[in-house]
Amino acid sequence: MATETHGDEGGLVFHPMDQFIIKPLFGGGALPGDGSGGGTGVGLFTITNSTFWMFLAIVCVVLLMVVGTSKRAIVPSRSQSIAELAYGFVYKMVEDVAGKEGLKYFPYIMTLFLFIVFANFLGLIPTSFTTTSHFAVTVVLAMAVFLTVTILGFVKNGAGFLSLFWVASAPLALRPILAVIELISYFVRPVSHSIRLAGNVMAGHAVIKVFAGFAAIAAISPLSVVAITAMYGLEVLVSFIQAYVFTILTCVYLKDALHPHH
């Protein structure tokens, strides 16, 4: 349920963003400066709710792709069927967007997709923590993609990678202007890549918490429950869609690195 308190005038005050506070898993403190009154703080090696749920996401990936497919059965089990569907889905995505040459980077893209999917879905469990709602997590994922495709672009194409910013099909007088625009849009990629994922996940969870807070008011409790159910169903869809969007954009950026010529 949403964190709620009664104000001085008897009204309800919601704190839907409290669910995103990073806290030590052991000790009960909170990140200094978050306004929650936590005491112990979070150090470099502190095990927090964020790291715990990220670890669970990794465990889920291993259980599905390693343990779930270990028997290699001709008639697959449920876990093997899910793993094969996920494998085929991402494989076809990489092949369609980045081409045959991009398939050698399939393991990295597959890992990204599965981690984000499981992190998103684990965050829908009541009292859990949604790691992908934090920009610290999504920025690292986005910067890893950005640096990988940029380095790969120069390694594969040398100075020819710079042709990505030179629109040869445009009139000569417009090419320098378009080159500046392309350069700016290129360096904005990790920002939009990370904000899109974290922003959508954070917004959905905050709205659910607000509706959950209204459930305490008897007069509108039934409407609140209906709203929570609808939003939860939408968040299930968003959890998959945002993982898909992050992955397909990674494939698009990979394609630009492998084939920078317009």
mmCIF file of C-alpha atoms in Angstrom:
data_model
loop_
_atom_site.group_PDB
_atom_site.id
_atom_site.type_symbol
_atom_site.label_atom_id
_atom_site.label_comp_id
_atom_site.label_asym_id
_atom_site.label_seq_id
_atom_site.Cartn_x
_atom_site.Cartn_y
_atom_site.Cartn_z
ATOM 1 C CA MET A 1 0.000 0.000 0.000
ATOM 2 C CA ALA A 2 1.085 3.581 -0.498
ATOM 3 C CA THR A 3 2.762 5.296 2.368
ATOM 4 C CA GLU A 4 0.218 7.682 3.835
ATOM 5 C CA THR A 5 -0.076 10.004 6.811
ATOM 6 C CA HIS A 6 -2.799 12.268 8.112
ATOM 7 C CA GLY A 7 -1.995 15.945 7.709
ATOM 8 C CA ASP A 8 -2.695 18.714 10.195
ATOM 9 C CA GLU A 9 -6.170 19.200 8.749
ATOM 10 C CA GLY A 10 -7.034 15.515 8.737
ATOM 11 C CA GLY A 11 -6.432 14.968 5.029
ATOM 12 C CA LEU A 12 -4.500 12.110 3.513
ATOM 13 C CA VAL A 13 -0.928 12.810 2.409
ATOM 14 C CA PHE A 14 0.581 10.253 0.049
ATOM 15 C CA HIS A 15 4.247 9.496 -0.430
ATOM 16 C CA PRO A 16 4.255 7.281 -3.532
ATOM 17 C CA MET A 17 7.960 7.916 -4.165
ATOM 18 C CA ASP A 18 9.010 6.345 -0.862
ATOM 19 C CA GLN A 19 8.979 2.957 -2.565
ATOM 20 C CA PHE A 20 12.044 4.011 -4.584
ATOM 21 C CA ILE A 21 14.243 4.823 -1.576
ATOM 22 C CA ILE A 22 17.389 2.724 -1.498
ATOM 23 C CA LYS A 23 17.912 1.170 1.931
ATOM 24 C CA PRO A 24 20.444 -1.265 3.397
ATOM 25 C CA LEU A 25 19.074 -4.780 3.408
ATOM 26 C CA PHE A 26 20.435 -5.261 6.912
ATOM 27 C CA GLY A 27 20.261 -2.484 9.490
ATOM 28 C CA GLY A 28 17.216 -0.508 8.423
ATOM 29 C CA GLY A 29 19.012 2.726 7.513
ATOM 30 C CA ALA A 30 18.304 4.754 4.396
ATOM 31 C CA LEU A 31 20.295 6.774 1.911
ATOM 32 C CA PRO A 32 21.341 10.057 3.579
ATOM 33 C CA GLY A 33 19.470 13.108 2.334
ATOM 34 C CA ASP A 34 16.383 11.255 1.145
ATOM 35 C CA GLY A 35 14.209 12.888 3.787
ATOM 36 C CA SER A 36 13.121 9.588 5.311
ATOM 37 C CA GLY A 37 15.034 10.005 8.538
ATOM 38 C CA GLY A 38 17.280 7.009 7.880
ATOM 39 C CA GLY A 39 20.414 6.745 9.941
ATOM 40 C CA THR A 40 23.113 4.367 8.774
ATOM 41 C CA GLY A 41 23.440 5.384 5.134
ATOM 42 C CA VAL A 42 24.648 3.314 2.191
ATOM 43 C CA GLY A 43 28.309 2.601 1.632
ATOM 44 C CA LEU A 44 30.192 1.298 -1.384
ATOM 45 C CA PHE A 45 29.827 -2.345 -0.365
ATOM 46 C CA THR A 46 26.476 -2.122 1.434
ATOM 47 C CA ILE A 47 23.943 -4.749 0.359
ATOM 48 C CA THR A 48 20.803 -2.763 -0.392
ATOM 49 C CA ASN A 49 17.280 -3.589 -1.502
ATOM 50 C CA SER A 50 18.346 -2.551 -5.007
ATOM 51 C CA THR A 51 21.326 -4.903 -5.195
ATOM 52 C CA PHE A 52 19.285 -7.737 -3.693
ATOM 53 C CA TRP A 53 16.550 -7.508 -6.329
ATOM 54 C CA MET A 54 19.120 -7.106 -9.112
ATOM 55 C CA PHE A 55 20.746 -10.283 -7.857
ATOM 56 C CA LEU A 56 17.368 -12.035 -7.926
ATOM 57 C CA ALA A 57 16.889 -10.910 -11.544
ATOM 58 C CA ILE A 58 20.244 -12.470 -12.449
ATOM 59 C CA VAL A 59 19.302 -15.668 -10.615
ATOM 60 C CA CYS A 60 16.043 -15.829 -12.598
ATOM 61 C CA VAL A 61 17.940 -15.463 -15.877
ATOM 62 C CA VAL A 62 20.288 -18.301 -14.904
ATOM 63 C CA LEU A 63 17.425 -20.521 -13.755
ATOM 64 C CA LEU A 64 15.548 -20.009 -17.027
ATOM 65 C CA MET A 65 18.380 -20.203 -19.547
ATOM 66 C CA VAL A 66 20.750 -22.654 -17.812
ATOM 67 C CA VAL A 67 18.757 -24.804 -15.406
ATOM 68 C CA GLY A 68 15.504 -24.685 -17.369
ATOM 69 C CA THR A 69 17.150 -25.880 -20.595
ATOM 70 C CA SER A 70 19.671 -28.314 -19.097
ATOM 71 C CA LYS A 71 17.799 -31.460 -20.222
ATOM 72 C CA ARG A 72 17.592 -30.383 -23.894
ATOM 73 C CA ALA A 73 14.401 -32.435 -24.190
ATOM 74 C CA ILE A 74 12.830 -33.088 -27.596
ATOM 75 C CA VAL A 75 9.465 -32.480 -25.935
ATOM 76 C CA PRO A 76 10.357 -29.334 -23.981
ATOM 77 C CA SER A 77 9.243 -28.571 -20.464
ATOM 78 C CA ARG A 78 7.499 -25.301 -19.682
ATOM 79 C CA SER A 79 10.726 -23.596 -18.668
ATOM 80 C CA GLN A 80 12.510 -24.851 -21.768
ATOM 81 C CA SER A 81 9.629 -23.673 -23.966
ATOM 82 C CA ILE A 82 9.776 -20.183 -22.446
ATOM 83 C CA ALA A 83 13.554 -20.094 -22.870
ATOM 84 C CA GLU A 84 13.297 -21.185 -26.500
ATOM 85 C CA LEU A 85 10.595 -18.597 -27.212
ATOM 86 C CA ALA A 86 12.716 -15.848 -25.663
ATOM 87 C CA TYR A 87 15.785 -17.032 -27.574
ATOM 88 C CA GLY A 88 13.961 -17.115 -30.898
ATOM 89 C CA PHE A 89 12.272 -13.761 -30.278
ATOM 90 C CA VAL A 90 15.512 -11.887 -29.567
ATOM 91 C CA TYR A 91 17.484 -13.783 -32.228
ATOM 92 C CA LYS A 92 15.014 -12.769 -34.930
ATOM 93 C CA MET A 93 15.006 -9.188 -33.638
ATOM 94 C CA VAL A 94 18.788 -8.941 -33.894
ATOM 95 C CA GLU A 95 18.844 -10.584 -37.329
ATOM 96 C CA ASP A 96 16.053 -8.380 -38.727
ATOM 97 C CA VAL A 97 17.428 -5.091 -37.398
ATOM 98 C CA ALA A 98 21.211 -5.485 -37.292
ATOM 99 C CA GLY A 99 21.578 -8.139 -39.992
ATOM 100 C CA LYS A 100 23.535 -11.380 -40.059
ATOM 101 C CA GLU A 101 26.692 -9.575 -38.996
ATOM 102 C CA GLY A 102 25.010 -8.479 -35.789
ATOM 103 C CA LEU A 103 24.284 -12.033 -34.659
ATOM 104 C CA LYS A 104 27.745 -12.411 -33.115
ATOM 105 C CA TYR A 105 26.638 -9.859 -30.524
ATOM 106 C CA PHE A 106 23.411 -11.732 -29.818
ATOM 107 C CA PRO A 107 24.510 -13.108 -26.390
ATOM 108 C CA TYR A 108 25.033 -9.576 -25.053
ATOM 109 C CA ILE A 109 21.689 -8.326 -26.379
ATOM 110 C CA MET A 110 19.898 -11.432 -25.111
ATOM 111 C CA THR A 111 21.362 -10.887 -21.647
ATOM 112 C CA LEU A 112 20.236 -7.258 -21.637
ATOM 113 C CA PHE A 113 16.697 -8.210 -22.652
ATOM 114 C CA LEU A 114 16.300 -10.962 -20.065
ATOM 115 C CA PHE A 115 17.773 -8.899 -17.233
ATOM 116 C CA ILE A 116 15.425 -5.967 -17.906
ATOM 117 C CA VAL A 117 12.396 -8.241 -18.321
ATOM 118 C CA PHE A 118 13.010 -10.049 -15.043
ATOM 119 C CA ALA A 119 13.902 -6.841 -13.175
ATOM 120 C CA ASN A 120 10.660 -5.258 -14.394
ATOM 121 C CA PHE A 121 8.466 -8.227 -13.544
ATOM 122 C CA LEU A 122 10.074 -8.812 -10.140
ATOM 123 C CA GLY A 123 9.277 -5.180 -9.374
ATOM 124 C CA LEU A 124 5.577 -5.971 -9.746
ATOM 125 C CA ILE A 125 5.665 -8.316 -6.755
ATOM 126 C CA PRO A 126 4.112 -6.588 -3.703
ATOM 127 C CA THR A 127 6.726 -5.188 -1.265
ATOM 128 C CA SER A 128 9.506 -5.776 -3.809
ATOM 129 C CA PHE A 129 11.913 -3.156 -5.169
ATOM 130 C CA THR A 130 11.963 -2.131 -8.838
ATOM 131 C CA THR A 131 15.626 -1.731 -9.788
ATOM 132 C CA THR A 132 14.898 -0.423 -13.287
ATOM 133 C CA SER A 133 13.059 2.566 -11.785
ATOM 134 C CA HIS A 134 16.438 4.032 -10.803
ATOM 135 C CA PHE A 135 18.444 6.040 -13.303
ATOM 136 C CA ALA A 136 21.641 4.747 -11.681
ATOM 137 C CA VAL A 137 20.766 1.316 -13.078
ATOM 138 C CA THR A 138 19.363 2.300 -16.462
ATOM 139 C CA VAL A 139 22.155 4.817 -17.136
ATOM 140 C CA VAL A 140 24.760 2.089 -16.616
ATOM 141 C CA LEU A 141 22.898 -0.198 -19.028
ATOM 142 C CA ALA A 142 22.528 2.600 -21.589
ATOM 143 C CA MET A 143 26.145 3.767 -21.278
ATOM 144 C CA ALA A 144 27.369 0.192 -21.685
ATOM 145 C CA VAL A 145 25.453 -0.018 -24.968
ATOM 146 C CA PHE A 146 26.600 3.436 -26.080
ATOM 147 C CA LEU A 147 30.292 2.791 -25.400
ATOM 148 C CA THR A 148 30.142 -0.700 -26.900
ATOM 149 C CA VAL A 149 28.607 0.385 -30.205
ATOM 150 C CA THR A 150 30.825 3.492 -30.432
ATOM 151 C CA ILE A 151 34.042 1.547 -29.884
ATOM 152 C CA LEU A 152 32.801 -1.191 -32.204
ATOM 153 C CA GLY A 153 31.979 1.402 -34.868
ATOM 154 C CA PHE A 154 35.532 2.773 -34.891
ATOM 155 C CA VAL A 155 37.110 -0.693 -34.682
ATOM 156 C CA LYS A 156 35.076 -2.025 -37.618
ATOM 157 C CA ASN A 157 35.082 1.094 -39.799
ATOM 158 C CA GLY A 158 37.903 3.308 -38.592
ATOM 159 C CA ALA A 159 37.412 6.950 -39.535
ATOM 160 C CA GLY A 160 34.637 5.777 -41.859
ATOM 161 C CA PHE A 161 32.400 5.549 -38.794
ATOM 162 C CA LEU A 162 32.185 9.344 -38.884
ATOM 163 C CA SER A 163 30.158 9.032 -42.089
ATOM 164 C CA LEU A 164 27.250 8.232 -39.757
ATOM 165 C CA PHE A 165 27.062 11.967 -39.077
ATOM 166 C CA TRP A 166 27.490 13.093 -42.684
ATOM 167 C CA VAL A 167 24.231 12.882 -44.614
ATOM 168 C CA ALA A 168 25.554 12.419 -48.130
ATOM 169 C CA SER A 169 22.086 12.403 -49.675
ATOM 170 C CA ALA A 170 21.319 15.938 -48.440
ATOM 171 C CA PRO A 171 22.196 19.136 -50.373
ATOM 172 C CA LEU A 172 25.810 20.137 -49.810
ATOM 173 C CA ALA A 173 24.894 23.411 -48.065
ATOM 174 C CA LEU A 174 22.804 21.570 -45.463
ATOM 175 C CA ARG A 175 25.282 18.804 -44.700
ATOM 176 C CA PRO A 176 27.334 20.699 -42.050
ATOM 177 C CA ILE A 177 24.144 21.700 -40.211
ATOM 178 C CA LEU A 178 22.791 18.166 -40.380
ATOM 179 C CA ALA A 179 26.163 16.833 -39.187
ATOM 180 C CA VAL A 180 25.887 18.936 -36.016
ATOM 181 C CA ILE A 181 22.310 17.776 -35.456
ATOM 182 C CA GLU A 182 23.315 14.121 -36.011
ATOM 183 C CA LEU A 183 26.257 14.506 -33.620
ATOM 184 C CA ILE A 184 24.069 15.975 -30.879
ATOM 185 C CA SER A 185 21.383 13.323 -31.359
ATOM 186 C CA TYR A 186 24.057 10.614 -31.172
ATOM 187 C CA PHE A 187 25.358 11.767 -27.796
ATOM 188 C CA VAL A 188 21.797 12.170 -26.492
ATOM 189 C CA ARG A 189 21.168 8.466 -27.157
ATOM 190 C CA PRO A 190 22.254 7.156 -23.732
ATOM 191 C CA VAL A 191 20.149 9.850 -22.030
ATOM 192 C CA SER A 192 16.946 8.992 -23.894
ATOM 193 C CA HIS A 193 17.760 5.280 -23.727
ATOM 194 C CA SER A 194 17.962 5.323 -19.932
ATOM 195 C CA ILE A 195 15.256 7.887 -19.130
ATOM 196 C CA ARG A 196 12.668 6.105 -21.277
ATOM 197 C CA LEU A 197 13.008 2.876 -19.299
ATOM 198 C CA ALA A 198 13.335 4.345 -15.796
ATOM 199 C CA GLY A 199 10.716 7.041 -16.348
ATOM 200 C CA ASN A 200 8.015 4.682 -17.600
ATOM 201 C CA VAL A 201 8.621 2.128 -14.852
ATOM 202 C CA MET A 202 8.758 4.755 -12.102
ATOM 203 C CA ALA A 203 5.619 6.557 -13.275
ATOM 204 C CA GLY A 204 3.534 3.383 -13.429
ATOM 205 C CA HIS A 205 4.534 2.231 -9.963
ATOM 206 C CA ALA A 206 3.916 5.681 -8.482
ATOM 207 C CA VAL A 207 0.396 5.791 -9.942
ATOM 208 C CA ILE A 208 -0.395 2.338 -8.517
ATOM 209 C CA LYS A 209 0.751 3.500 -5.080
ATOM 210 C CA VAL A 210 -1.448 6.588 -5.269
ATOM 211 C CA PHE A 211 -4.505 4.503 -6.137
ATOM 212 C CA ALA A 212 -3.584 2.096 -3.331
ATOM 213 C CA GLY A 213 -3.578 4.986 -0.881
ATOM 214 C CA PHE A 214 -7.110 5.964 -1.905
ATOM 215 C CA ALA A 215 -8.221 2.391 -1.147
ATOM 216 C CA ALA A 216 -8.199 3.350 2.554
ATOM 217 C CA ILE A 217 -11.136 5.700 1.929
ATOM 218 C CA ALA A 218 -14.283 3.588 2.172
ATOM 219 C CA ALA A 219 -16.355 5.736 -0.189
ATOM 220 C CA ILE A 220 -14.016 5.298 -3.157
ATOM 221 C CA SER A 221 -12.374 2.040 -2.182
ATOM 222 C CA PRO A 222 -14.150 -0.056 -4.897
ATOM 223 C CA LEU A 223 -13.138 2.413 -7.612
ATOM 224 C CA SER A 224 -9.600 2.431 -6.269
ATOM 225 C CA VAL A 225 -9.382 -1.368 -6.432
ATOM 226 C CA VAL A 226 -10.612 -1.321 -10.043
ATOM 227 C CA ALA A 227 -8.056 1.371 -10.903
ATOM 228 C CA ILE A 228 -5.255 -0.600 -9.231
ATOM 229 C CA THR A 229 -6.201 -3.747 -11.148
ATOM 230 C CA ALA A 230 -6.275 -1.869 -14.453
ATOM 231 C CA MET A 231 -2.955 -0.137 -13.793
ATOM 232 C CA TYR A 232 -1.347 -3.376 -12.670
ATOM 233 C CA GLY A 233 -2.419 -5.062 -15.905
ATOM 234 C CA LEU A 234 -1.028 -2.113 -17.850
ATOM 235 C CA GLU A 235 2.253 -2.312 -15.935
ATOM 236 C CA VAL A 236 2.603 -5.998 -16.830
ATOM 237 C CA LEU A 237 2.393 -4.961 -20.477
ATOM 238 C CA VAL A 238 4.715 -1.978 -19.979
ATOM 239 C CA SER A 239 7.302 -4.194 -18.258
ATOM 240 C CA PHE A 240 7.660 -6.277 -21.401
ATOM 241 C CA ILE A 241 7.307 -3.401 -23.865
ATOM 242 C CA GLN A 242 10.032 -1.331 -22.193
ATOM 243 C CA ALA A 243 12.420 -4.286 -22.269
ATOM 244 C CA TYR A 244 11.563 -4.754 -25.945
ATOM 245 C CA VAL A 245 12.070 -1.057 -26.741
ATOM 246 C CA PHE A 246 15.424 -0.962 -24.925
ATOM 247 C CA THR A 247 16.566 -4.062 -26.799
ATOM 248 C CA ILE A 248 15.416 -3.027 -30.256
ATOM 249 C CA LEU A 249 17.059 0.385 -29.849
ATOM 250 C CA THR A 250 20.252 -1.439 -28.926
ATOM 251 C CA CYS A 251 19.935 -3.370 -32.195
ATOM 252 C CA VAL A 252 19.398 -0.121 -34.121
ATOM 253 C CA TYR A 253 22.511 1.415 -32.560
ATOM 254 C CA LEU A 254 24.443 -1.768 -33.349
ATOM 255 C CA LYS A 255 23.327 -1.545 -36.965
ATOM 256 C CA ASP A 256 24.642 2.030 -37.153
ATOM 257 C CA ALA A 257 27.986 0.863 -35.786
ATOM 258 C CA LEU A 258 28.264 -1.979 -38.282
ATOM 259 C CA HIS A 259 26.902 -0.030 -41.265
ATOM 260 C CA PRO A 260 27.391 3.690 -40.631
ATOM 261 C CA HIS A 261 26.902 4.823 -44.219
ATOM 262 C CA HIS A 262 23.570 6.534 -44.904
#
